[in-house]
Coordinates of C-alpha atoms in Angstrom, one line a residue:
X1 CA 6.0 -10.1 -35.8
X2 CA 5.7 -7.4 -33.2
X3 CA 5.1 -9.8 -30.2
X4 CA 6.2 -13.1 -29.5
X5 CA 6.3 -15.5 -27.3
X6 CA 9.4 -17.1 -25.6
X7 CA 8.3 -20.4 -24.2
X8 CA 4.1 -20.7 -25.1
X9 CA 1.8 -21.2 -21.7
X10 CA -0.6 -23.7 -24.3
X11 CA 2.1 -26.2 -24.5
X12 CA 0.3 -29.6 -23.8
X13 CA 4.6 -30.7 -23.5
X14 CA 6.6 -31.7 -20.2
X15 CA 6.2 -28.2 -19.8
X16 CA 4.8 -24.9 -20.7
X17 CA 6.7 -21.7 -19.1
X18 CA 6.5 -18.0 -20.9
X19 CA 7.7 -15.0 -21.4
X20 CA 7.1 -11.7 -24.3
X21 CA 9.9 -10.1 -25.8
X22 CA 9.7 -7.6 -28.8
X23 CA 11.1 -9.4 -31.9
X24 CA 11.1 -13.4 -32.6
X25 CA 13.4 -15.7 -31.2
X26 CA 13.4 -18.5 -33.1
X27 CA 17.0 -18.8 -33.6
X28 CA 17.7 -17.7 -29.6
X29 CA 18.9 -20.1 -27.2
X30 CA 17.1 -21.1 -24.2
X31 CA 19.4 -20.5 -21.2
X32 CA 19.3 -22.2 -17.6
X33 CA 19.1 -18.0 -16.5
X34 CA 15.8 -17.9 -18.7
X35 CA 14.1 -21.0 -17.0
X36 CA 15.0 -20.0 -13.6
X37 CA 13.2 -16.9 -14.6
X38 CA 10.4 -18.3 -15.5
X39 CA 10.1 -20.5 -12.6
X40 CA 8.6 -17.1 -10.7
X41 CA 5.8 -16.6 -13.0
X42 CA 5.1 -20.5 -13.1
X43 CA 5.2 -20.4 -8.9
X44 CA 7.9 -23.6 -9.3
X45 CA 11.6 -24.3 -8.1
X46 CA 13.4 -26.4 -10.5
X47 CA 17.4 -27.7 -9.6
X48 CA 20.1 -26.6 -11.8
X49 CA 20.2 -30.3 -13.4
X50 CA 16.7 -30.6 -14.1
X51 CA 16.6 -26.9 -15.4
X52 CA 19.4 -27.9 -17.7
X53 CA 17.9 -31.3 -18.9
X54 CA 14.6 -29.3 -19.9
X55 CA 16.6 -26.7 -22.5
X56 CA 16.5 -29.3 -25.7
X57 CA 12.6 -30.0 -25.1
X58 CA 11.9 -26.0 -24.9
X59 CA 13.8 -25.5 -27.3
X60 CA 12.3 -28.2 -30.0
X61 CA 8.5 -26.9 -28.6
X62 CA 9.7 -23.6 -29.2
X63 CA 10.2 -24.4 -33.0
X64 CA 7.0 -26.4 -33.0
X65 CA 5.0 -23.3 -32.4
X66 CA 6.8 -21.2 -34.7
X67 CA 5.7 -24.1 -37.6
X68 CA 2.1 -23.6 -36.3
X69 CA 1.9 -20.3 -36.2
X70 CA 2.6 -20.0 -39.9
X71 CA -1.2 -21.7 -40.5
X72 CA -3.6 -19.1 -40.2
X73 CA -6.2 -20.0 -37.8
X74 CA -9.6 -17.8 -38.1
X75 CA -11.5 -16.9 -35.3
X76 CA -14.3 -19.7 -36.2
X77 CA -12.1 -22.6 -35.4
X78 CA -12.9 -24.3 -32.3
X79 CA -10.2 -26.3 -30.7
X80 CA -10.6 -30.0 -31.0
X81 CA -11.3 -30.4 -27.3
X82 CA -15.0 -29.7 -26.8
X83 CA -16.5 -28.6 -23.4
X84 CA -19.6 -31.1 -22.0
X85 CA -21.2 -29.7 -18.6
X86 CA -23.4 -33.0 -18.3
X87 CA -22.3 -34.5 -14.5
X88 CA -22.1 -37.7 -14.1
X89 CA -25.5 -39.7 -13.7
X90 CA -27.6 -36.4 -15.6
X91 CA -30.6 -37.3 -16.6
X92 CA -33.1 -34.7 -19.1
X93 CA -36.2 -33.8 -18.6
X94 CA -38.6 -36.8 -19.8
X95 CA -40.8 -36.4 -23.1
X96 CA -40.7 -34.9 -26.3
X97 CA -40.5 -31.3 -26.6
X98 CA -43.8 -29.0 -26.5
X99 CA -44.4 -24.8 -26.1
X100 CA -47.8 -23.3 -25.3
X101 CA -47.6 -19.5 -25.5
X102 CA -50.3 -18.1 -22.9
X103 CA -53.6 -17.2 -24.0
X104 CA -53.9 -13.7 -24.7
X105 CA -56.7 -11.2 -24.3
X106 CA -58.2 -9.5 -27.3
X107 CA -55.3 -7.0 -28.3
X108 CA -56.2 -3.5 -29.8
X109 CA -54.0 -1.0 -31.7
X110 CA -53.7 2.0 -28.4
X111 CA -54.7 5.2 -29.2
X112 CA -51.1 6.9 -29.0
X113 CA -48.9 4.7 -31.5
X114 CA -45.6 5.8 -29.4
X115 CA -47.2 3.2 -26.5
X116 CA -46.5 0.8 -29.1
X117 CA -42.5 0.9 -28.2
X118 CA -43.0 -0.7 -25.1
X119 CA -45.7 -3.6 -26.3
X120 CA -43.9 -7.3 -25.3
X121 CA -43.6 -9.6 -28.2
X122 CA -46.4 -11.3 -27.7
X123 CA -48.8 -8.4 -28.0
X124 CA -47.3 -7.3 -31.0
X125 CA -47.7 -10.9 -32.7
X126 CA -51.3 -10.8 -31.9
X127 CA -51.4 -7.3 -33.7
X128 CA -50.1 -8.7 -36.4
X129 CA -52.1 -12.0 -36.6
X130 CA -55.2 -10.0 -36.3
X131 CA -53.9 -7.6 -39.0
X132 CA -54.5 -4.7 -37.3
X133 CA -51.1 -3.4 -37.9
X134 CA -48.6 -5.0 -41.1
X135 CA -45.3 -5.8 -40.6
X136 CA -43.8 -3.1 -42.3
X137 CA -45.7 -0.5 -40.3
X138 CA -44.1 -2.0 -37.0
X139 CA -40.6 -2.1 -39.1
X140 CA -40.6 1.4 -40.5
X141 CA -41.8 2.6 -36.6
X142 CA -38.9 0.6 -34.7
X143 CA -36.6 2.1 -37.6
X144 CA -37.5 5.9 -36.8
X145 CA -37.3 5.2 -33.1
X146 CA -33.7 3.6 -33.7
X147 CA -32.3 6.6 -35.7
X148 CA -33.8 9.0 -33.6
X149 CA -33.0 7.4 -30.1
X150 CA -30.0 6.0 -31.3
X151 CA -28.0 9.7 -31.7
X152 CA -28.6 9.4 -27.7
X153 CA -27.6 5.6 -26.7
X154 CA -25.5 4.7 -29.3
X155 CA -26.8 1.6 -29.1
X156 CA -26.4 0.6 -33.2
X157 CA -23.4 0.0 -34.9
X158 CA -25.4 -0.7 -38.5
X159 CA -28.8 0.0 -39.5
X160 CA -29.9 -2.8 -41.6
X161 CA -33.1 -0.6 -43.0
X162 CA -33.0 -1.8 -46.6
X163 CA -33.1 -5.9 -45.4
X164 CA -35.8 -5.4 -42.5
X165 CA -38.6 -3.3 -45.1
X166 CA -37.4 -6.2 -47.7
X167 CA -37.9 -8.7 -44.7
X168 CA -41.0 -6.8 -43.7
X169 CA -42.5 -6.9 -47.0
X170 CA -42.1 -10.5 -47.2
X171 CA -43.9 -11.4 -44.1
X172 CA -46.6 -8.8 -44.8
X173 CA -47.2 -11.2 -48.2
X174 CA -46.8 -14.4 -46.2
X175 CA -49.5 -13.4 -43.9
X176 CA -51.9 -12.4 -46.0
X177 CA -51.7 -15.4 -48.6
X178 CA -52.2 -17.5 -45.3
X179 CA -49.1 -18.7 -44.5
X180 CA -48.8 -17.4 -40.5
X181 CA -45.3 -18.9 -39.2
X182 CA -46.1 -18.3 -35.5
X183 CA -45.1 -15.6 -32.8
X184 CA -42.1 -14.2 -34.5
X185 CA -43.3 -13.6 -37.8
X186 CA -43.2 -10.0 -38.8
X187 CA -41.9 -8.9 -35.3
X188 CA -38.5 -6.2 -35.6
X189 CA -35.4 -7.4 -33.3
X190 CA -31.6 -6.4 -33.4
X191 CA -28.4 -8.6 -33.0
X192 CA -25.1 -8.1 -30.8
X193 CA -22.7 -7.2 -34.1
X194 CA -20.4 -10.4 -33.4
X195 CA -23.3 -12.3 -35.0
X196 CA -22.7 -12.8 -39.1
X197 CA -25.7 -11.6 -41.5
X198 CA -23.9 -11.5 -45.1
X199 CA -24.0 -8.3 -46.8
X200 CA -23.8 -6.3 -43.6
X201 CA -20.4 -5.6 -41.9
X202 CA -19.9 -7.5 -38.1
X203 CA -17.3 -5.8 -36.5
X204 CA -17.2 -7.5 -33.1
X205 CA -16.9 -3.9 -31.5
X206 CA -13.6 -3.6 -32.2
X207 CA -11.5 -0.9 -34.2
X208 CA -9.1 -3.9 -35.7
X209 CA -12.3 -5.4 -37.1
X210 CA -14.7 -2.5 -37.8
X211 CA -14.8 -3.1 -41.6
X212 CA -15.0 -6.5 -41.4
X213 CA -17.8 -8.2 -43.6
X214 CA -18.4 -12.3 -43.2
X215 CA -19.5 -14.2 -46.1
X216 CA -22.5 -16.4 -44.1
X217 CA -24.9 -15.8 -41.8
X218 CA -25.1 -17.0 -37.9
X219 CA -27.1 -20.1 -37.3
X220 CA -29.4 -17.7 -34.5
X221 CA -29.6 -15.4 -37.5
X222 CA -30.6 -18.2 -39.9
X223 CA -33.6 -19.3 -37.6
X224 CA -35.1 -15.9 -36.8
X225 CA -35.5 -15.4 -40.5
X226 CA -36.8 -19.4 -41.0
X227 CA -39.0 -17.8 -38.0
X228 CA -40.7 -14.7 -40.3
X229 CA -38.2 -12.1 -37.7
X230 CA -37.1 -8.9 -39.4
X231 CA -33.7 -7.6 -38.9
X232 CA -33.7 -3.7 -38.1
X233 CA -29.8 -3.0 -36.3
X234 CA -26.6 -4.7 -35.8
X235 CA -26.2 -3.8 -32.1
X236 CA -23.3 -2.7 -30.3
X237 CA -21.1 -4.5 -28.0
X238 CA -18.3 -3.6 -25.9
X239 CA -15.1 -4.4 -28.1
X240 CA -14.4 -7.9 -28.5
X241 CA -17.3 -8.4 -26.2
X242 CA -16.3 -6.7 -22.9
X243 CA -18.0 -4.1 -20.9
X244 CA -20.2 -1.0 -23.3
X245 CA -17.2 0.7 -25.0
X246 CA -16.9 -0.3 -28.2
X247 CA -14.9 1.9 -31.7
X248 CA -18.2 4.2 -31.3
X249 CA -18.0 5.2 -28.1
X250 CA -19.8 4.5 -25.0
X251 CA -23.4 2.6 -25.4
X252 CA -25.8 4.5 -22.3
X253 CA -28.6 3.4 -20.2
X254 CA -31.9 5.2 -21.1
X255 CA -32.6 5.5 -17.5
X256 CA -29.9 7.5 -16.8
X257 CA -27.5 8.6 -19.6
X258 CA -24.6 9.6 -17.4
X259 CA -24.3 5.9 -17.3
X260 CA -23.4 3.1 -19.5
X261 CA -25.3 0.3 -20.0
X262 CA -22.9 -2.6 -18.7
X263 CA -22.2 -5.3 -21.3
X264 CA -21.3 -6.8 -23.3
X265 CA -24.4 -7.1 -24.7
X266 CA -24.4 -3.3 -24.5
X267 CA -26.4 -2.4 -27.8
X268 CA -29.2 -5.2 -27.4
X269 CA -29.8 -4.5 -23.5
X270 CA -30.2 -0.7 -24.2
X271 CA -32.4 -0.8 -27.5
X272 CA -34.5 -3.0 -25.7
X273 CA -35.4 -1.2 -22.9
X274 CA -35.4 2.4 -24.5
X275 CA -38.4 0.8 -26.6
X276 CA -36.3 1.1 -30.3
X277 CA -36.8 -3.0 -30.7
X278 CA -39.4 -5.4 -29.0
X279 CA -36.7 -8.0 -28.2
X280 CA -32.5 -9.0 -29.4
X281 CA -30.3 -11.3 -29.3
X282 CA -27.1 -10.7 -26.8
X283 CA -24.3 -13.5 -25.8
X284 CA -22.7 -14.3 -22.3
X285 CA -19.4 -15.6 -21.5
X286 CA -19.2 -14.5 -18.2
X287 CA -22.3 -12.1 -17.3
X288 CA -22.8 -10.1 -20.4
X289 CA -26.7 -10.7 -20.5
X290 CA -27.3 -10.8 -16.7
X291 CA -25.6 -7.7 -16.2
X292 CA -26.5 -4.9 -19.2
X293 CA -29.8 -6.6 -18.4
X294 CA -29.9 -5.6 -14.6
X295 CA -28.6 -2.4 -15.4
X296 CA -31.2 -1.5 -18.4
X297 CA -34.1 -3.3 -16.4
X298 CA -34.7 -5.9 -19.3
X299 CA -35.7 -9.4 -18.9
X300 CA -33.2 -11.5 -20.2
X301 CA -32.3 -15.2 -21.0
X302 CA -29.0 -17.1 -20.1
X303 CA -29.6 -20.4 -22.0
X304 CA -27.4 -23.2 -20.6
X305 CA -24.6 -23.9 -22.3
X306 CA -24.8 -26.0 -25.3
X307 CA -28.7 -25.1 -25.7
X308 CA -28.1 -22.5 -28.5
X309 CA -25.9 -23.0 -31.4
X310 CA -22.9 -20.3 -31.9
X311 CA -22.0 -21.0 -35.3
X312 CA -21.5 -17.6 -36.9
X313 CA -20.8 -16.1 -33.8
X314 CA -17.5 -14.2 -32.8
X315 CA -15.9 -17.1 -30.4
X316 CA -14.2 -15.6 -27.3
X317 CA -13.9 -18.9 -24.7
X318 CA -15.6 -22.2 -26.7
X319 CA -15.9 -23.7 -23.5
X320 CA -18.3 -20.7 -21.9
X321 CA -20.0 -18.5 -24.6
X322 CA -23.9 -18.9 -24.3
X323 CA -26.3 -17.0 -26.9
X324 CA -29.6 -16.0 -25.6
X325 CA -32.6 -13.4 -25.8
X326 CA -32.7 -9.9 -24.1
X327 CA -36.6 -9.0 -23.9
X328 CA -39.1 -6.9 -22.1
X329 CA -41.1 -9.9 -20.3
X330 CA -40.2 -13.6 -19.3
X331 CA -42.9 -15.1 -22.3
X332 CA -41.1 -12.9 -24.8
X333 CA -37.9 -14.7 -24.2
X334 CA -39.3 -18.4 -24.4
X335 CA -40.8 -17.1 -27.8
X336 CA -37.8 -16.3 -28.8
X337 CA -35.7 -19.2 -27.6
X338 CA -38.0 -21.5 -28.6
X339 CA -37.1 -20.5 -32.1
X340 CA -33.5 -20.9 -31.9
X341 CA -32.2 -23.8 -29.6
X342 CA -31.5 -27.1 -30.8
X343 CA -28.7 -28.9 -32.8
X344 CA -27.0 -27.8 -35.2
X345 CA -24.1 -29.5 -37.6
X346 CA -21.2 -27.4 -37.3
X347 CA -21.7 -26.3 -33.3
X348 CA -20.5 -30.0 -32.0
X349 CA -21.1 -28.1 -28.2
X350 CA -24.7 -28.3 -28.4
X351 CA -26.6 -31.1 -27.1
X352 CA -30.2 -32.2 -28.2
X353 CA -32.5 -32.0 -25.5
X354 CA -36.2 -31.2 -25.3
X355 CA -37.7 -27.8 -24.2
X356 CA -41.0 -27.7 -22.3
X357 CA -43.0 -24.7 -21.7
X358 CA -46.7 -23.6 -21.0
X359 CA -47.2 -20.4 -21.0
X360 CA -50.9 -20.5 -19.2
X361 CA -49.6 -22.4 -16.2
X362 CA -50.7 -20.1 -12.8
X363 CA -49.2 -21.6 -10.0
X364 CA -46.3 -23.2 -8.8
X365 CA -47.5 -26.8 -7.2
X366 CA -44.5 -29.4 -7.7
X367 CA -42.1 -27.2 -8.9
X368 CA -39.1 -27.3 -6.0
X369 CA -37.9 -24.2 -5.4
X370 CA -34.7 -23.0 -3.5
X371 CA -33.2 -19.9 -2.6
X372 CA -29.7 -19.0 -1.6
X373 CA -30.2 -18.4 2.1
X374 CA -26.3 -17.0 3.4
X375 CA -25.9 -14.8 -0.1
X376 CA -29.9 -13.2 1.0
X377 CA -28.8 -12.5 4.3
X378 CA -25.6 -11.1 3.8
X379 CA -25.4 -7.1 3.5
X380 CA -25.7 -5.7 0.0
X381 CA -26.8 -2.9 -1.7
X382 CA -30.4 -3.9 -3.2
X383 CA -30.8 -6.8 -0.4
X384 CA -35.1 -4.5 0.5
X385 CA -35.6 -5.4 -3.4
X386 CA -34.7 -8.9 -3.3
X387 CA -36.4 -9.8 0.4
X388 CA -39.2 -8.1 -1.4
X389 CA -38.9 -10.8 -4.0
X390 CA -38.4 -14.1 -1.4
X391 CA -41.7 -12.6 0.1
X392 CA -43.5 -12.8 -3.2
X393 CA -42.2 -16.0 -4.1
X394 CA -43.6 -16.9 -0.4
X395 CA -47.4 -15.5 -1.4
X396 CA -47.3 -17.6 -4.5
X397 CA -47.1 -20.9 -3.3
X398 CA -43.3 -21.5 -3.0
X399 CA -42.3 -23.6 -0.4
X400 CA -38.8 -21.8 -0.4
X401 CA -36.0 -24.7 0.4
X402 CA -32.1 -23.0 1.7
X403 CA -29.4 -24.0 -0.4
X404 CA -25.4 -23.4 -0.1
X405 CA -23.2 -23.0 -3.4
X406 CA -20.5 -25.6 -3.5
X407 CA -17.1 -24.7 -1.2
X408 CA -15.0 -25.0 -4.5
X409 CA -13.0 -22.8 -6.7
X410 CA -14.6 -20.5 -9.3
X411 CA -12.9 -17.2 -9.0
X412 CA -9.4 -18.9 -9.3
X413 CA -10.4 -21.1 -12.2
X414 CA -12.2 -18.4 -14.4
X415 CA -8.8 -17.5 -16.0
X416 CA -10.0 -20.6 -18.3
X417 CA -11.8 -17.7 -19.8
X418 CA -8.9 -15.2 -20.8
X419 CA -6.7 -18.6 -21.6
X420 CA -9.2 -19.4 -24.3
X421 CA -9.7 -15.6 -25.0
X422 CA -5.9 -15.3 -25.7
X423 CA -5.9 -18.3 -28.2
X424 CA -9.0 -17.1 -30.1
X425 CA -7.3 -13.4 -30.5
X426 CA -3.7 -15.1 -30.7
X427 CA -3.4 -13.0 -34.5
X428 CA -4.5 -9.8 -33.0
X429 CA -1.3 -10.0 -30.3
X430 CA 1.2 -11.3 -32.3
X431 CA 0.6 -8.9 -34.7
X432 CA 0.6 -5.9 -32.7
X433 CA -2.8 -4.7 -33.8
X434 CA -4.1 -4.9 -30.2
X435 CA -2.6 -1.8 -29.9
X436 CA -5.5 -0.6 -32.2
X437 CA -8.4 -1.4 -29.2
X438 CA -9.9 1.5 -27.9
X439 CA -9.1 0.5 -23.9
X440 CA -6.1 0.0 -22.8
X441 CA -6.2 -0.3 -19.1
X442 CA -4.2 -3.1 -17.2
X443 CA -7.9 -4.6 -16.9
X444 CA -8.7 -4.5 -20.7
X445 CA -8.3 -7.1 -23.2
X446 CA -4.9 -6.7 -24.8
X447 CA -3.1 -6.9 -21.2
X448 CA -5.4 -9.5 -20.4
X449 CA -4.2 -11.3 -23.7
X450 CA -0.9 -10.6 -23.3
X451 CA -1.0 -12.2 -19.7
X452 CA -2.8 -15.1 -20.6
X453 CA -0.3 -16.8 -22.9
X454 CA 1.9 -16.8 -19.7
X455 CA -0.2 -19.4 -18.1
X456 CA 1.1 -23.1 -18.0
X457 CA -0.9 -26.1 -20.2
X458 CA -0.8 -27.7 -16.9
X459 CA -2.3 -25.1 -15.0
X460 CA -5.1 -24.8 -17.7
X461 CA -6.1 -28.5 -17.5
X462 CA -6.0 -28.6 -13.9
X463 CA -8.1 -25.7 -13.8
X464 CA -10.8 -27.7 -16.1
X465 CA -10.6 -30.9 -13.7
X466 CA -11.5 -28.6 -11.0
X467 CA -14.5 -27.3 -13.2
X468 CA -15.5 -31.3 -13.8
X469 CA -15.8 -31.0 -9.5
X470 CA -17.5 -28.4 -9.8
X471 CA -20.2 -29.7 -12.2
X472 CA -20.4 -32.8 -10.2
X473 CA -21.0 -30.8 -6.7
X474 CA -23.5 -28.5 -8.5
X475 CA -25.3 -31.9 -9.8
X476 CA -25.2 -32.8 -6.3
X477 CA -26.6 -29.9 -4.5
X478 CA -29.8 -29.5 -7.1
X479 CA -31.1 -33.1 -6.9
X480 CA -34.6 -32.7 -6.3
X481 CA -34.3 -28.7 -6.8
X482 CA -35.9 -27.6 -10.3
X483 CA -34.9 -23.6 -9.7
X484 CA -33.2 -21.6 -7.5
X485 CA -33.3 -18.2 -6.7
X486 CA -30.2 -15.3 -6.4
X487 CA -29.0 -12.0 -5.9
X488 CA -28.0 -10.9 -9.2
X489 CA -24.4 -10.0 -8.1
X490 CA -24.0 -10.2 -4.6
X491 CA -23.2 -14.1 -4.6
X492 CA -20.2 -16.5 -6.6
X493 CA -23.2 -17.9 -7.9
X494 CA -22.6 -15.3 -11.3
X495 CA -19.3 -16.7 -12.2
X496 CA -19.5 -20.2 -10.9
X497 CA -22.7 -20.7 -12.9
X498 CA -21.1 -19.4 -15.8
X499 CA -18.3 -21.9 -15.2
X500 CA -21.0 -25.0 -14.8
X501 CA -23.2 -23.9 -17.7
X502 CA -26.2 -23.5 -15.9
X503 CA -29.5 -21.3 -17.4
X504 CA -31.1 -18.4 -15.8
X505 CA -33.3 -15.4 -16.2
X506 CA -32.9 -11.8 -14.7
X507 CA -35.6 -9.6 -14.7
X508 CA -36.0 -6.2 -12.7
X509 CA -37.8 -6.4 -9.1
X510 CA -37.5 -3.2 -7.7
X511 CA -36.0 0.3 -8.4
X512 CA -33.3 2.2 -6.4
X513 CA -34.2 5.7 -4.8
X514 CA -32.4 7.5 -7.6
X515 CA -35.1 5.5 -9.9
X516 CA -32.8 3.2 -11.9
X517 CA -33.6 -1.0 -11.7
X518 CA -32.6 -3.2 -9.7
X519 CA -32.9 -7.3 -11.1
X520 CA -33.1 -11.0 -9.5
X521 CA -32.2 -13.6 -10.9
X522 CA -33.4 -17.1 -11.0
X523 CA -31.3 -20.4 -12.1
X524 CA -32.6 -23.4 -13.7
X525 CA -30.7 -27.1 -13.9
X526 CA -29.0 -28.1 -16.8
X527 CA -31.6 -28.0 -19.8
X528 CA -34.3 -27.1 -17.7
X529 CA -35.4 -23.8 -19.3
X530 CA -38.8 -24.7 -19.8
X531 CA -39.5 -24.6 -15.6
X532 CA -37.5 -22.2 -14.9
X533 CA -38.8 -19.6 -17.7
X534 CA -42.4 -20.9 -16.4
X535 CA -41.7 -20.3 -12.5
X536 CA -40.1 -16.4 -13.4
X537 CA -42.9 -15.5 -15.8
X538 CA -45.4 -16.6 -12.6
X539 CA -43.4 -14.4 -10.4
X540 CA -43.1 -11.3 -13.1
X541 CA -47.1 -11.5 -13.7
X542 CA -47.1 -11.0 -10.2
X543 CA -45.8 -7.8 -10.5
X544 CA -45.3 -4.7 -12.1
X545 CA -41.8 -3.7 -12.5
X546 CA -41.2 -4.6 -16.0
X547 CA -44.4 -2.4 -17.4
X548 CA -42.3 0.6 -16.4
X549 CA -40.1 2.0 -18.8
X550 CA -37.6 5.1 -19.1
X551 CA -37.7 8.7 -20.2
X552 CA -36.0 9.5 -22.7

């Protein structure tokens, strides 16, 4: 064992101090000099009596986690403690579930098949519905432009050509013996690689796991195929889902290539808006769709937490990973969701609750509507974008109500995030093959590990009853608010709605002088996709912005 450590920080005992040394020290004693120590990291002053009277409990907790550590715990087990972000007194949107997808205009093949890269979901599906174009035509074209545009973005970690022109096929025969499953059916997407498909290596992004193969397939997965989708790439991610660097190198942004495409959800934000897939499926812990989203000028879905199942998905923090759509327009993404929310068996985080969207709805009458009024009028770079935006908004019909984000700790709890992190890599650390990972900054992932296991049990849990405050102030501020609008970054609102579990969209609003994107976003209440998704895509019809694609 390469790495160990002395006194765990996930020690639910009287208490939990830490500290790594370089070989295991089972047999070590714990001194009085060691806990006084410790005490610095911890921030606590203990006497020398009660330092003394605390050596027999560290050291019998000491051996308890050497016994545990000889069960091998997989990535895919979730702790036992399962993370609800229902306040007190929440109540779901009333009625059973229903989606309307908009009435579309008569929707011919264009003259130039290359325009055909940039056609949303939706226009694609009526393509194929009206058999003007097969499946495996649309498959075979998204393949060339992924091999071909790929050797630029290095956006694909693994082609999965053989299954999508099986896939394709399929659907081409399901279609024409009558047997239309709906919007999806025949349409080409890609996957973030730390979702499972058997037969096809999911290596998380990661050199420690880059010829790793799972034996299943993800849940998400599992429904896109029940759906008629065909599965063309496993997409990159940053490694271990952080940032766009991943074993293959660095994933770009097809507007400008001397840039990266922010991440996690690298691979899937930058297919997407280069035109190699009409839509894909990315993940978020803690901004990973919002923000290679922003950056690539896609339209993309944060689901609230517990919306989308994550069985089969690489876990990083239980209590905060969301899976969701990255597409080119608002509709595309309730598609898309619609065919993969909803319970699930083995994800005991998700929560049954009806989804409610039309499609065709034009206007905005009694749907309350807030904005964040200090975070708009503070000084930020893409602040003419976004007052653009609120003066939209305004034209449409929205009565535009001000709104404050709760006066309570987000930035200081998020470390709930690199505690969980810690314990779902623990293997990778103690066995030394972090050393493997392609970053190794202070900020990357095996320091943040590493520092992680340092934090106190206690500190953990009081973190999460200052998240349960948090959820309850949030509750409190959006009665009688349906959705809210934000800067995409220049607010807490990122992290602390990460923390709460609250759903949003970003989609682009503007572009910079240099010609890149710039996004909004706008956040829904708990489980309340269906408004929010129907107030954005009124907004995006309204403009223009996401019909404008990159050069490559």
């Amino acid at each position: 064992m390469k790495k160990t450590l002395l006194i765990s920080s996930l020690c639910l005992g009287s208490m939990a101090l830490g500290a790594f040394i370089t070989k295991s020290l089972e047999n070590e004693a714990i001194t009085i000099d060691i806990v006084k120590k410790a005490e610095k990291i911890i921030g606590l002053e203990f006497t020398q009596p009660e330092a003394d009277s605390m050596l027999a409990k560290l050291t019998t907790t000491r051996k308890n986690f050497e016994e545990n550590r000889k069960v091998e715990l997989k990535n895919e087990v979730a702790p036992a403690l399962v993370f609800n972000p229902l306040p007190q007194g929440f109540e779901f949107e009333k009625g059973a579930s229903y989606f309307k997808a908009s009435n579309i205009v008569k929707i011919t093949l264009p003259k130039d098949k290359n325009e055909l890269a940039f056609y949303s979901v939706r226009q694609l599906a009526a393509l194929i519905q009206s058999k003007q174009i097969t499946s495996l035509e649309l498959t075979k074209f998204f393949l060339e432009r992924l091999k071909k545009y790929d050797l630029k973005l290095a956006c694909v970690v693994t082609l999965t050509e053989e299954l999508a022109l099986k896939q394709a096929s399929q659907a081409d025969a399901e279609i024409a013996a009558g047997k239309y499953k709906g919007l999806l059916h025949g349409i080409p997407y890609g996957a973030k690689d730390l979702l499972a498909k058997k037969g096809y290596k999911t290596t998380w992004g990661s050199v420690p796991y880059k010829d790793q193969v799972l034996d299943y397939d993800a849940t998400v997965i599992q429904r896109l195929e029940k759906a008629g989708a065909v599965l063309c790439a496993k997409l990159t991610l940053g490694e271990l889902a952080m940032g766009d660097v991943w074993f293959g190198g660095t994933t770009k942004n097809p507007w400008d290539l001397k840039r990266g495409s922010s991440g996690s959800s690298a691979g899937s934000a930058s297919s997407v808006s280069a035109g190699l897939l009409p839509f894909a499926i990315g993940s978020e812990t803690l901004g990973s769709i919002v923000s290679p989203s922003s950056e690539c000028g896609d339209t993309g879905l944060r689901p609230t937490f517990g919306r989308v199942p994550r069985t089969g998905a690489m876990a990083l923090s239980w209590s905060m990973d969301k899976l969701g759509p990255i597409c080119r327009t608002v509709e595309d993404c309730a598609i898309v969701f619609n065919a993969i929310y909803g319970k699930d068996d083995q994800d005991q985080s998700v929560i049954d609750a009806p989804f409610q969207f039309d499609g065709n709805k034009k206007d905005l009458k009694g749907i309350k509507i807030a904005y964040l009024k200090k975070d708009f009028e503070g000084k930020y770079p893409n602040k003419t974008q976004d007052s653009l935006t609120l003066v939209m908004m305004k034209k449409l019909g929205a009565e535009l109500i001000p709104l404050e984000l709760p006066n309570l700790p987000s930035s200081d709890i998020s470390f709930l995030l690199t505690v969980e992190a810690a314990a779902a890599f623990d293997e990778l650390t103690r066995s030394g093959k972090d050393d493997l990972m392609v970053r190794q900054v202070k900020n990357a992932w095996p320091t943040s590990f590493r520092a992680a296991r340092l934090v106190p049990a206690v500190e953990y849990l009081q973190a999460n009853r200052h998240r349960t405050l948090l959820i309850q102030e949030f509750n409190n501020r959006l009665k009688g608010i349906d959705v809210y609008l934000s800067p995409a970054f220049a607010s807490r609102n990122l992290t602390m709605t990460n923390l709460t579990g609250h759903p949003c969209v970003v989609l682009p609003n503007g572009f910079r002088a240099e010609g890149r994107p710039t996004s909004i976003t706008f956040m829904g209440k708990l489980f309340g996709e269906g408004k929010l998704l129907q107030v954005a895509k009124i907004y995006q019809d309204a403009t223009d912005f996401h019909l404008k694609h990159p050069k490559l």
